[in-house]
Amino acid sequence: MSQPERLAALPSLPRDADGPVFAEPWQAQAFALTLQLCEAGRFTWSEWVETLSSVLRDAGPDDGSRYYEHWLTALERLSLGKSLTDRAALDARTRDWAEAYRTTPHGQPVEFLPKGVSRET
Amino acid sequence: MALRVKALESLLVEKGLVDPAALDVMIDAYENRIGPRNGARVVARAWTDPDYKARLMKDATSAIAEFGYSGAQGEHMVVVENTPAVHNLVVCTLCSCYPWPVLGLPPVWYKSSAYRSRAVIDPRGVLAEFGLAVPDEVAVRVWDSTAEIRYLVLPERPAGTDGLDAEALAALVSRDAMVGVAKVPGLTP
């Protein structure tokens, strides 16, 4: 399936004549991550469309502003379903990133460091 | 949301399921989907309309919103003006702190640790690497964006552009010039 065909298969994708549009950077990140996982053969595009459709259906009517929230929920669900990662690791990592953003002094680049590794000074 | 994407992405990258370089290329390809063209129009308007420029310098968020470009709640834009005496450079320690309504998605280098840390410590060195030599008599000011305040550089209008209208001027303004790592080139006659 070519990329335009893949995109055409997506339900209610926010787009204009030139392709998908994003309101915030993280949306394009989630979008690119999904495309790459599919290209790497981690799941098929029809599996993705099925998962996304099911999440959108469960979410009920929506004006489109939460589209990429649902997209991300679907991507997490499919990644877990395919055992690409697991729930505990995902929750722990989300907490770690939140912690890193909160505790990094302003003016320092925010990096996530695995436990037990100290920041270079 | 941004943290959830980041968490998933970093786990998949670590497991070797996703190639971070290829991912950046793909995100880069989409960055013009929001696009630095919005910012370029703001700059061109400020160059051609003194009243607009006054509003922009006083309250950038409102002046930019006149174009219909506005961001998430609480976002606060500040415009810093380059002059013959001052060159401004914008950096952010958090990759999300970038004025995406006017500049689109941040480029890969903007998000790199090297840029984020060195732009503050050695701005002239960083600018030199971008091919921009700032003379010693010109002050370099570095603006560190936060989640609340995002900066846009108003570059100097290049010489030889007196006859151009706002649309033609906007075409000259690059994303890099609005981050402060480049100047807007003059027209070669």
PDB file of C-alpha atoms in Angstrom:
ATOM      1  CA  MET A   1       0.000   0.000   0.000  1.00  0.00           C
ATOM      2  CA  SER A   2       1.429   3.394  -0.954  1.00  0.00           C
ATOM      3  CA  GLN A   3       1.497   6.234   1.530  1.00  0.00           C
ATOM      4  CA  PRO A   4      -1.415   8.165  -0.100  1.00  0.00           C
ATOM      5  CA  GLU A   5      -3.473   4.975  -0.084  1.00  0.00           C
ATOM      6  CA  ARG A   6      -2.638   4.407   3.555  1.00  0.00           C
ATOM      7  CA  LEU A   7      -3.676   7.909   4.489  1.00  0.00           C
ATOM      8  CA  ALA A   8      -6.874   7.588   2.481  1.00  0.00           C
ATOM      9  CA  ALA A   9      -7.748   4.487   4.534  1.00  0.00           C
ATOM     10  CA  LEU A  10      -7.723   6.477   7.777  1.00  0.00           C
ATOM     11  CA  PRO A  11     -11.081   7.524   9.167  1.00  0.00           C
ATOM     12  CA  SER A  12     -11.616  11.292   9.500  1.00  0.00           C
ATOM     13  CA  LEU A  13      -7.946  12.306   9.321  1.00  0.00           C
ATOM     14  CA  PRO A  14      -7.559  16.108   9.678  1.00  0.00           C
ATOM     15  CA  ARG A  15      -6.049  17.106   6.346  1.00  0.00           C
ATOM     16  CA  ASP A  16      -6.017  19.614   3.538  1.00  0.00           C
ATOM     17  CA  ALA A  17      -5.261  19.261  -0.155  1.00  0.00           C
ATOM     18  CA  ASP A  18      -1.577  18.584   0.522  1.00  0.00           C
ATOM     19  CA  GLY A  19      -1.915  16.005   3.252  1.00  0.00           C
ATOM     20  CA  PRO A  20      -2.371  15.690   6.991  1.00  0.00           C
ATOM     21  CA  VAL A  21      -2.309  18.802   9.162  1.00  0.00           C
ATOM     22  CA  PHE A  22      -1.224  19.051  12.775  1.00  0.00           C
ATOM     23  CA  ALA A  23      -2.089  21.486  15.510  1.00  0.00           C
ATOM     24  CA  GLU A  24       0.864  20.697  17.756  1.00  0.00           C
ATOM     25  CA  PRO A  25       4.291  19.101  17.338  1.00  0.00           C
ATOM     26  CA  TRP A  26       3.507  16.002  19.420  1.00  0.00           C
ATOM     27  CA  GLN A  27       0.755  15.130  16.946  1.00  0.00           C
ATOM     28  CA  ALA A  28       3.204  14.970  14.057  1.00  0.00           C
ATOM     29  CA  GLN A  29       5.495  12.879  16.285  1.00  0.00           C
ATOM     30  CA  ALA A  30       2.740  10.387  17.012  1.00  0.00           C
ATOM     31  CA  PHE A  31       1.855  10.340  13.329  1.00  0.00           C
ATOM     32  CA  ALA A  32       5.457   9.772  12.178  1.00  0.00           C
ATOM     33  CA  LEU A  33       6.005   7.105  14.836  1.00  0.00           C
ATOM     34  CA  THR A  34       2.991   5.175  13.592  1.00  0.00           C
ATOM     35  CA  LEU A  35       4.072   5.356   9.956  1.00  0.00           C
ATOM     36  CA  GLN A  36       7.531   4.167  10.833  1.00  0.00           C
ATOM     37  CA  LEU A  37       6.383   1.217  12.928  1.00  0.00           C
ATOM     38  CA  CYS A  38       4.205   0.115  10.053  1.00  0.00           C
ATOM     39  CA  GLU A  39       7.008   0.515   7.515  1.00  0.00           C
ATOM     40  CA  ALA A  40       9.247  -1.528   9.797  1.00  0.00           C
ATOM     41  CA  GLY A  41       6.640  -4.283   9.692  1.00  0.00           C
ATOM     42  CA  ARG A  42       5.712  -4.097  13.387  1.00  0.00           C
ATOM     43  CA  PHE A  43       2.065  -4.077  12.386  1.00  0.00           C
ATOM     44  CA  THR A  44       0.146  -3.862   9.154  1.00  0.00           C
ATOM     45  CA  TRP A  45      -1.660  -0.752   8.090  1.00  0.00           C
ATOM     46  CA  SER A  46      -5.024  -2.503   8.223  1.00  0.00           C
ATOM     47  CA  GLU A  47      -4.335  -3.519  11.830  1.00  0.00           C
ATOM     48  CA  TRP A  48      -3.614   0.131  12.538  1.00  0.00           C
ATOM     49  CA  VAL A  49      -6.763   1.397  10.838  1.00  0.00           C
ATOM     50  CA  GLU A  50      -8.812  -1.195  12.697  1.00  0.00           C
ATOM     51  CA  THR A  51      -7.359  -0.167  16.077  1.00  0.00           C
ATOM     52  CA  LEU A  52      -7.770   3.554  15.408  1.00  0.00           C
ATOM     53  CA  SER A  53     -11.337   3.103  14.180  1.00  0.00           C
ATOM     54  CA  SER A  54     -12.244   1.145  17.251  1.00  0.00           C
ATOM     55  CA  VAL A  55     -10.794   3.802  19.594  1.00  0.00           C
ATOM     56  CA  LEU A  56     -12.590   6.559  17.673  1.00  0.00           C
ATOM     57  CA  ARG A  57     -15.838   4.597  17.820  1.00  0.00           C
ATOM     58  CA  ASP A  58     -15.544   4.082  21.593  1.00  0.00           C
ATOM     59  CA  ALA A  59     -14.778   7.769  22.078  1.00  0.00           C
ATOM     60  CA  GLY A  60     -18.062   8.790  20.510  1.00  0.00           C
ATOM     61  CA  PRO A  61     -18.811  11.984  18.593  1.00  0.00           C
ATOM     62  CA  ASP A  62     -16.039  14.558  18.617  1.00  0.00           C
ATOM     63  CA  ASP A  63     -15.376  17.802  16.777  1.00  0.00           C
ATOM     64  CA  GLY A  64     -11.961  16.563  15.664  1.00  0.00           C
ATOM     65  CA  SER A  65      -9.963  18.530  18.221  1.00  0.00           C
ATOM     66  CA  ARG A  66      -9.169  15.371  20.174  1.00  0.00           C
ATOM     67  CA  TYR A  67      -8.324  13.308  17.121  1.00  0.00           C
ATOM     68  CA  TYR A  68      -4.658  12.856  17.965  1.00  0.00           C
ATOM     69  CA  GLU A  69      -5.395  12.033  21.587  1.00  0.00           C
ATOM     70  CA  HIS A  70      -7.387   9.110  20.240  1.00  0.00           C
ATOM     71  CA  TRP A  71      -4.595   8.415  17.766  1.00  0.00           C
ATOM     72  CA  LEU A  72      -2.094   8.147  20.600  1.00  0.00           C
ATOM     73  CA  THR A  73      -4.405   5.940  22.657  1.00  0.00           C
ATOM     74  CA  ALA A  74      -4.737   3.635  19.644  1.00  0.00           C
ATOM     75  CA  LEU A  75      -0.979   3.593  19.080  1.00  0.00           C
ATOM     76  CA  GLU A  76      -0.365   2.669  22.719  1.00  0.00           C
ATOM     77  CA  ARG A  77      -3.011  -0.032  22.528  1.00  0.00           C
ATOM     78  CA  LEU A  78      -1.598  -1.577  19.357  1.00  0.00           C
ATOM     79  CA  SER A  79       1.998  -1.378  20.635  1.00  0.00           C
ATOM     80  CA  LEU A  80       0.929  -3.172  23.810  1.00  0.00           C
ATOM     81  CA  GLY A  81      -1.120  -5.699  21.833  1.00  0.00           C
ATOM     82  CA  LYS A  82       1.908  -6.459  19.674  1.00  0.00           C
ATOM     83  CA  SER A  83       4.116  -6.676  22.797  1.00  0.00           C
ATOM     84  CA  LEU A  84       6.372  -3.935  21.455  1.00  0.00           C
ATOM     85  CA  THR A  85       6.353  -2.658  25.007  1.00  0.00           C
ATOM     86  CA  ASP A  86       4.359  -3.309  28.158  1.00  0.00           C
ATOM     87  CA  ARG A  87       1.999  -1.261  30.286  1.00  0.00           C
ATOM     88  CA  ALA A  88       4.273  -1.103  33.338  1.00  0.00           C
ATOM     89  CA  ALA A  89       7.231   0.115  31.290  1.00  0.00           C
ATOM     90  CA  LEU A  90       5.079   2.699  29.531  1.00  0.00           C
ATOM     91  CA  ASP A  91       3.606   4.057  32.760  1.00  0.00           C
ATOM     92  CA  ALA A  92       6.996   4.140  34.442  1.00  0.00           C
ATOM     93  CA  ARG A  93       8.594   5.912  31.488  1.00  0.00           C
ATOM     94  CA  THR A  94       5.832   8.516  31.287  1.00  0.00           C
ATOM     95  CA  ARG A  95       6.369   9.246  34.994  1.00  0.00           C
ATOM     96  CA  ASP A  96      10.140   9.452  34.449  1.00  0.00           C
ATOM     97  CA  TRP A  97       9.757  11.975  31.654  1.00  0.00           C
ATOM     98  CA  ALA A  98       7.333  14.039  33.718  1.00  0.00           C
ATOM     99  CA  GLU A  99       9.818  13.934  36.589  1.00  0.00           C
ATOM    100  CA  ALA A 100      12.700  14.935  34.310  1.00  0.00           C
ATOM    101  CA  TYR A 101      10.751  17.947  33.010  1.00  0.00           C
ATOM    102  CA  ARG A 102       9.812  18.962  36.526  1.00  0.00           C
ATOM    103  CA  THR A 103      13.211  18.636  38.128  1.00  0.00           C
ATOM    104  CA  THR A 104      15.576  19.849  35.424  1.00  0.00           C
ATOM    105  CA  PRO A 105      16.740  23.361  36.324  1.00  0.00           C
ATOM    106  CA  HIS A 106      15.717  25.941  33.780  1.00  0.00           C
ATOM    107  CA  GLY A 107      18.560  26.549  31.373  1.00  0.00           C
ATOM    108  CA  GLN A 108      19.604  22.884  31.359  1.00  0.00           C
ATOM    109  CA  PRO A 109      18.638  20.554  28.540  1.00  0.00           C
ATOM    110  CA  VAL A 110      16.033  18.062  29.694  1.00  0.00           C
ATOM    111  CA  GLU A 111      17.245  14.514  29.271  1.00  0.00           C
ATOM    112  CA  PHE A 112      15.835  11.350  30.603  1.00  0.00           C
ATOM    113  CA  LEU A 113      18.457   9.340  32.431  1.00  0.00           C
ATOM    114  CA  PRO A 114      17.910   5.739  33.466  1.00  0.00           C
ATOM    115  CA  LYS A 115      17.921   5.108  37.196  1.00  0.00           C
ATOM    116  CA  GLY A 116      21.372   5.014  38.729  1.00  0.00           C
ATOM    117  CA  VAL A 117      22.951   7.212  36.080  1.00  0.00           C
ATOM    118  CA  SER A 118      23.880  10.654  37.249  1.00  0.00           C
ATOM    119  CA  ARG A 119      23.913  13.762  35.159  1.00  0.00           C
ATOM    120  CA  GLU A 120      27.322  14.805  33.902  1.00  0.00           C
ATOM    121  CA  THR A 121      28.442  18.085  35.331  1.00  0.00           C
TER     122      THR A 121
ATOM    123  CA  MET B   1       0.124  14.206  25.545  1.00  0.00           C
ATOM    124  CA  ALA B   2       3.630  15.244  24.557  1.00  0.00           C
ATOM    125  CA  LEU B   3       5.026  13.204  27.454  1.00  0.00           C
ATOM    126  CA  ARG B   4       3.034  10.124  26.468  1.00  0.00           C
ATOM    127  CA  VAL B   5       4.394  10.286  22.914  1.00  0.00           C
ATOM    128  CA  LYS B   6       7.884  10.848  24.254  1.00  0.00           C
ATOM    129  CA  ALA B   7       7.599   7.863  26.608  1.00  0.00           C
ATOM    130  CA  LEU B   8       6.390   5.510  23.883  1.00  0.00           C
ATOM    131  CA  GLU B   9       8.939   6.779  21.389  1.00  0.00           C
ATOM    132  CA  SER B  10      11.888   6.444  23.765  1.00  0.00           C
ATOM    133  CA  LEU B  11      10.925   2.867  24.726  1.00  0.00           C
ATOM    134  CA  LEU B  12      10.579   1.821  21.086  1.00  0.00           C
ATOM    135  CA  VAL B  13      13.859   3.501  20.154  1.00  0.00           C
ATOM    136  CA  GLU B  14      15.666   1.709  22.980  1.00  0.00           C
ATOM    137  CA  LYS B  15      14.340  -1.634  21.836  1.00  0.00           C
ATOM    138  CA  GLY B  16      15.590  -0.869  18.345  1.00  0.00           C
ATOM    139  CA  LEU B  17      12.070  -0.983  16.917  1.00  0.00           C
ATOM    140  CA  VAL B  18      12.279   2.550  15.596  1.00  0.00           C
ATOM    141  CA  ASP B  19      15.208   4.352  14.036  1.00  0.00           C
ATOM    142  CA  PRO B  20      15.379   7.801  15.665  1.00  0.00           C
ATOM    143  CA  ALA B  21      17.205   9.342  12.687  1.00  0.00           C
ATOM    144  CA  ALA B  22      14.578   8.147  10.227  1.00  0.00           C
ATOM    145  CA  LEU B  23      11.867   9.349  12.584  1.00  0.00           C
ATOM    146  CA  ASP B  24      13.411  12.829  12.708  1.00  0.00           C
ATOM    147  CA  VAL B  25      13.584  12.924   8.910  1.00  0.00           C
ATOM    148  CA  MET B  26       9.904  12.075   8.754  1.00  0.00           C
ATOM    149  CA  ILE B  27       8.931  14.675  11.351  1.00  0.00           C
ATOM    150  CA  ASP B  28      11.057  17.204   9.493  1.00  0.00           C
ATOM    151  CA  ALA B  29       9.131  16.458   6.326  1.00  0.00           C
ATOM    152  CA  TYR B  30       5.950  17.420   8.133  1.00  0.00           C
ATOM    153  CA  GLU B  31       7.237  20.495   9.858  1.00  0.00           C
ATOM    154  CA  ASN B  32       6.214  22.732   6.965  1.00  0.00           C
ATOM    155  CA  ARG B  33       2.685  21.494   7.524  1.00  0.00           C
ATOM    156  CA  ILE B  34       2.389  24.126  10.195  1.00  0.00           C
ATOM    157  CA  GLY B  35       5.147  26.049   8.664  1.00  0.00           C
ATOM    158  CA  PRO B  36       7.455  28.977   9.258  1.00  0.00           C
ATOM    159  CA  ARG B  37       5.549  30.921   6.586  1.00  0.00           C
ATOM    160  CA  ASN B  38       3.198  32.260   9.257  1.00  0.00           C
ATOM    161  CA  GLY B  39       6.084  33.884  11.089  1.00  0.00           C
ATOM    162  CA  ALA B  40       7.497  35.268   7.842  1.00  0.00           C
ATOM    163  CA  ARG B  41       4.224  37.078   7.163  1.00  0.00           C
ATOM    164  CA  VAL B  42       4.315  38.620  10.632  1.00  0.00           C
ATOM    165  CA  VAL B  43       7.892  39.826  10.057  1.00  0.00           C
ATOM    166  CA  ALA B  44       7.092  41.281   6.627  1.00  0.00           C
ATOM    167  CA  ARG B  45       4.086  43.133   8.022  1.00  0.00           C
ATOM    168  CA  ALA B  46       6.221  44.598  10.806  1.00  0.00           C
ATOM    169  CA  TRP B  47       8.755  45.806   8.224  1.00  0.00           C
ATOM    170  CA  THR B  48       6.122  47.525   6.103  1.00  0.00           C
ATOM    171  CA  ASP B  49       3.629  48.796   8.672  1.00  0.00           C
ATOM    172  CA  PRO B  50       5.047  50.880  11.560  1.00  0.00           C
ATOM    173  CA  ASP B  51       1.754  50.806  13.472  1.00  0.00           C
ATOM    174  CA  TYR B  52       1.668  47.040  13.280  1.00  0.00           C
ATOM    175  CA  LYS B  53       5.267  46.834  14.427  1.00  0.00           C
ATOM    176  CA  ALA B  54       4.462  49.012  17.438  1.00  0.00           C
ATOM    177  CA  ARG B  55       1.610  46.668  18.372  1.00  0.00           C
ATOM    178  CA  LEU B  56       3.816  43.646  17.802  1.00  0.00           C
ATOM    179  CA  MET B  57       6.584  44.895  20.074  1.00  0.00           C
ATOM    180  CA  LYS B  58       4.097  45.885  22.775  1.00  0.00           C
ATOM    181  CA  ASP B  59       1.906  42.762  22.756  1.00  0.00           C
ATOM    182  CA  ALA B  60       3.144  40.134  20.333  1.00  0.00           C
ATOM    183  CA  THR B  61       0.510  37.562  21.249  1.00  0.00           C
ATOM    184  CA  SER B  62      -2.355  39.872  20.228  1.00  0.00           C
ATOM    185  CA  ALA B  63      -0.573  41.271  17.166  1.00  0.00           C
ATOM    186  CA  ILE B  64       0.186  37.765  15.893  1.00  0.00           C
ATOM    187  CA  ALA B  65      -3.375  36.702  16.624  1.00  0.00           C
ATOM    188  CA  GLU B  66      -4.525  39.411  14.169  1.00  0.00           C
ATOM    189  CA  PHE B  67      -3.347  37.000  11.481  1.00  0.00           C
ATOM    190  CA  GLY B  68      -5.365  34.224  13.061  1.00  0.00           C
ATOM    191  CA  TYR B  69      -2.232  32.504  14.363  1.00  0.00           C
ATOM    192  CA  SER B  70      -2.653  31.576  17.972  1.00  0.00           C
ATOM    193  CA  GLY B  71      -1.583  28.722  20.112  1.00  0.00           C
ATOM    194  CA  ALA B  72      -2.481  26.760  23.152  1.00  0.00           C
ATOM    195  CA  GLN B  73      -3.904  28.498  26.188  1.00  0.00           C
ATOM    196  CA  GLY B  74      -1.472  30.489  28.227  1.00  0.00           C
ATOM    197  CA  GLU B  75       0.994  30.775  25.427  1.00  0.00           C
ATOM    198  CA  HIS B  76       2.693  34.104  25.471  1.00  0.00           C
ATOM    199  CA  MET B  77       4.702  35.407  22.542  1.00  0.00           C
ATOM    200  CA  VAL B  78       7.455  37.966  22.824  1.00  0.00           C
ATOM    201  CA  VAL B  79       9.138  39.488  19.773  1.00  0.00           C
ATOM    202  CA  VAL B  80      12.756  40.569  20.084  1.00  0.00           C
ATOM    203  CA  GLU B  81      14.153  42.924  17.467  1.00  0.00           C
ATOM    204  CA  ASN B  82      17.546  42.678  15.834  1.00  0.00           C
ATOM    205  CA  THR B  83      19.266  46.031  15.323  1.00  0.00           C
ATOM    206  CA  PRO B  84      22.730  47.076  14.136  1.00  0.00           C
ATOM    207  CA  ALA B  85      23.761  46.915  17.823  1.00  0.00           C
ATOM    208  CA  VAL B  86      21.977  43.775  19.025  1.00  0.00           C
ATOM    209  CA  HIS B  87      21.581  40.276  17.659  1.00  0.00           C
ATOM    210  CA  ASN B  88      19.013  37.998  19.294  1.00  0.00           C
ATOM    211  CA  LEU B  89      19.139  34.233  19.481  1.00  0.00           C
ATOM    212  CA  VAL B  90      16.377  31.948  20.730  1.00  0.00           C
ATOM    213  CA  VAL B  91      16.948  28.623  22.425  1.00  0.00           C
ATOM    214  CA  CYS B  92      14.816  26.335  24.493  1.00  0.00           C
ATOM    215  CA  THR B  93      15.747  23.706  26.981  1.00  0.00           C
ATOM    216  CA  LEU B  94      12.442  21.887  26.435  1.00  0.00           C
ATOM    217  CA  CYS B  95      11.845  20.796  22.878  1.00  0.00           C
ATOM    218  CA  SER B  96       8.191  21.748  23.051  1.00  0.00           C
ATOM    219  CA  CYS B  97       8.913  25.389  23.823  1.00  0.00           C
ATOM    220  CA  TYR B  98       8.984  26.665  20.307  1.00  0.00           C
ATOM    221  CA  PRO B  99       6.504  29.103  18.813  1.00  0.00           C
ATOM    222  CA  TRP B 100       4.875  26.493  16.617  1.00  0.00           C
ATOM    223  CA  PRO B 101       1.900  28.621  15.506  1.00  0.00           C
ATOM    224  CA  VAL B 102       4.340  30.918  13.698  1.00  0.00           C
ATOM    225  CA  LEU B 103       7.328  28.661  13.011  1.00  0.00           C
ATOM    226  CA  GLY B 104       5.943  25.150  12.676  1.00  0.00           C
ATOM    227  CA  LEU B 105       7.718  22.210  14.256  1.00  0.00           C
ATOM    228  CA  PRO B 106      11.201  22.764  15.630  1.00  0.00           C
ATOM    229  CA  PRO B 107      14.048  21.532  13.425  1.00  0.00           C
ATOM    230  CA  VAL B 108      16.149  18.617  14.631  1.00  0.00           C
ATOM    231  CA  TRP B 109      19.138  20.775  15.556  1.00  0.00           C
ATOM    232  CA  TYR B 110      16.972  23.015  17.737  1.00  0.00           C
ATOM    233  CA  LYS B 111      16.049  19.991  19.826  1.00  0.00           C
ATOM    234  CA  SER B 112      19.608  18.670  20.106  1.00  0.00           C
ATOM    235  CA  SER B 113      21.331  18.740  23.485  1.00  0.00           C
ATOM    236  CA  ALA B 114      24.342  20.380  21.874  1.00  0.00           C
ATOM    237  CA  TYR B 115      22.373  23.388  20.670  1.00  0.00           C
ATOM    238  CA  ARG B 116      20.286  23.633  23.821  1.00  0.00           C
ATOM    239  CA  SER B 117      23.280  23.755  26.126  1.00  0.00           C
ATOM    240  CA  ARG B 118      25.844  25.540  23.947  1.00  0.00           C
ATOM    241  CA  ALA B 119      23.599  28.343  22.689  1.00  0.00           C
ATOM    242  CA  VAL B 120      23.546  29.674  26.244  1.00  0.00           C
ATOM    243  CA  ILE B 121      27.226  29.125  27.059  1.00  0.00           C
ATOM    244  CA  ASP B 122      28.803  30.091  23.740  1.00  0.00           C
ATOM    245  CA  PRO B 123      26.268  31.829  21.500  1.00  0.00           C
ATOM    246  CA  ARG B 124      28.889  33.415  19.226  1.00  0.00           C
ATOM    247  CA  GLY B 125      30.517  30.042  18.670  1.00  0.00           C
ATOM    248  CA  VAL B 126      27.162  28.457  17.821  1.00  0.00           C
ATOM    249  CA  LEU B 127      26.288  31.298  15.443  1.00  0.00           C
ATOM    250  CA  ALA B 128      29.678  30.933  13.741  1.00  0.00           C
ATOM    251  CA  GLU B 129      28.882  27.260  13.138  1.00  0.00           C
ATOM    252  CA  PHE B 130      25.688  28.369  11.424  1.00  0.00           C
ATOM    253  CA  GLY B 131      27.896  30.572   9.238  1.00  0.00           C
ATOM    254  CA  LEU B 132      26.945  33.789  10.968  1.00  0.00           C
ATOM    255  CA  ALA B 133      29.857  35.865  12.215  1.00  0.00           C
ATOM    256  CA  VAL B 134      28.615  38.501  14.639  1.00  0.00           C
ATOM    257  CA  PRO B 135      31.069  41.417  14.998  1.00  0.00           C
ATOM    258  CA  ASP B 136      32.406  42.028  18.512  1.00  0.00           C
ATOM    259  CA  GLU B 137      30.701  45.410  18.761  1.00  0.00           C
ATOM    260  CA  VAL B 138      27.285  43.790  18.264  1.00  0.00           C
ATOM    261  CA  ALA B 139      25.786  42.444  21.479  1.00  0.00           C
ATOM    262  CA  VAL B 140      24.360  38.913  21.373  1.00  0.00           C
ATOM    263  CA  ARG B 141      21.307  38.301  23.533  1.00  0.00           C
ATOM    264  CA  VAL B 142      20.139  34.764  24.158  1.00  0.00           C
ATOM    265  CA  TRP B 143      16.460  34.238  24.976  1.00  0.00           C
ATOM    266  CA  ASP B 144      15.686  31.049  26.803  1.00  0.00           C
ATOM    267  CA  SER B 145      12.111  30.041  26.064  1.00  0.00           C
ATOM    268  CA  THR B 146       9.930  28.623  28.770  1.00  0.00           C
ATOM    269  CA  ALA B 147       6.604  26.857  28.709  1.00  0.00           C
ATOM    270  CA  GLU B 148       4.991  30.272  29.275  1.00  0.00           C
ATOM    271  CA  ILE B 149       7.022  32.556  27.028  1.00  0.00           C
ATOM    272  CA  ARG B 150       8.061  31.871  23.462  1.00  0.00           C
ATOM    273  CA  TYR B 151      10.229  34.204  21.472  1.00  0.00           C
ATOM    274  CA  LEU B 152      10.308  35.229  17.846  1.00  0.00           C
ATOM    275  CA  VAL B 153      13.207  37.197  16.412  1.00  0.00           C
ATOM    276  CA  LEU B 154      12.319  40.168  14.236  1.00  0.00           C
ATOM    277  CA  PRO B 155      15.283  40.198  11.851  1.00  0.00           C
ATOM    278  CA  GLU B 156      16.697  43.349  10.308  1.00  0.00           C
ATOM    279  CA  ARG B 157      15.159  44.262   6.991  1.00  0.00           C
ATOM    280  CA  PRO B 158      17.888  43.780   4.399  1.00  0.00           C
ATOM    281  CA  ALA B 159      19.114  46.646   2.273  1.00  0.00           C
ATOM    282  CA  GLY B 160      17.862  46.976  -1.257  1.00  0.00           C
ATOM    283  CA  THR B 161      14.333  45.784  -0.506  1.00  0.00           C
ATOM    284  CA  ASP B 162      12.577  49.167  -0.459  1.00  0.00           C
ATOM    285  CA  GLY B 163      10.492  48.402  -3.518  1.00  0.00           C
ATOM    286  CA  LEU B 164       9.171  45.050  -2.290  1.00  0.00           C
ATOM    287  CA  ASP B 165       5.692  44.506  -0.941  1.00  0.00           C
ATOM    288  CA  ALA B 166       4.929  42.443   2.153  1.00  0.00           C
ATOM    289  CA  GLU B 167       4.388  39.242   0.213  1.00  0.00           C
ATOM    290  CA  ALA B 168       7.727  39.471  -1.583  1.00  0.00           C
ATOM    291  CA  LEU B 169       9.443  40.368   1.689  1.00  0.00           C
ATOM    292  CA  ALA B 170       7.895  37.403   3.495  1.00  0.00           C
ATOM    293  CA  ALA B 171       9.430  35.092   0.907  1.00  0.00           C
ATOM    294  CA  LEU B 172      12.900  36.280   1.990  1.00  0.00           C
ATOM    295  CA  VAL B 173      12.392  35.509   5.695  1.00  0.00           C
ATOM    296  CA  SER B 174      13.655  32.081   6.692  1.00  0.00           C
ATOM    297  CA  ARG B 175      12.824  30.061   9.756  1.00  0.00           C
ATOM    298  CA  ASP B 176      16.471  30.282  10.830  1.00  0.00           C
ATOM    299  CA  ALA B 177      16.354  34.089  10.704  1.00  0.00           C
ATOM    300  CA  MET B 178      13.372  34.064  13.069  1.00  0.00           C
ATOM    301  CA  VAL B 179      15.198  31.783  15.518  1.00  0.00           C
ATOM    302  CA  GLY B 180      18.227  34.048  15.234  1.00  0.00           C
ATOM    303  CA  VAL B 181      20.781  31.686  13.702  1.00  0.00           C
ATOM    304  CA  ALA B 182      20.760  33.515  10.359  1.00  0.00           C
ATOM    305  CA  LYS B 183      20.208  36.949   8.898  1.00  0.00           C
ATOM    306  CA  VAL B 184      17.795  37.762   6.129  1.00  0.00           C
ATOM    307  CA  PRO B 185      19.961  38.045   3.023  1.00  0.00           C
ATOM    308  CA  GLY B 186      19.858  41.217   0.973  1.00  0.00           C
ATOM    309  CA  LEU B 187      18.866  41.125  -2.662  1.00  0.00           C
ATOM    310  CA  THR B 188      21.679  40.738  -5.129  1.00  0.00           C
ATOM    311  CA  PRO B 189      21.093  43.287  -7.868  1.00  0.00           C
TER     312      PRO B 189
END
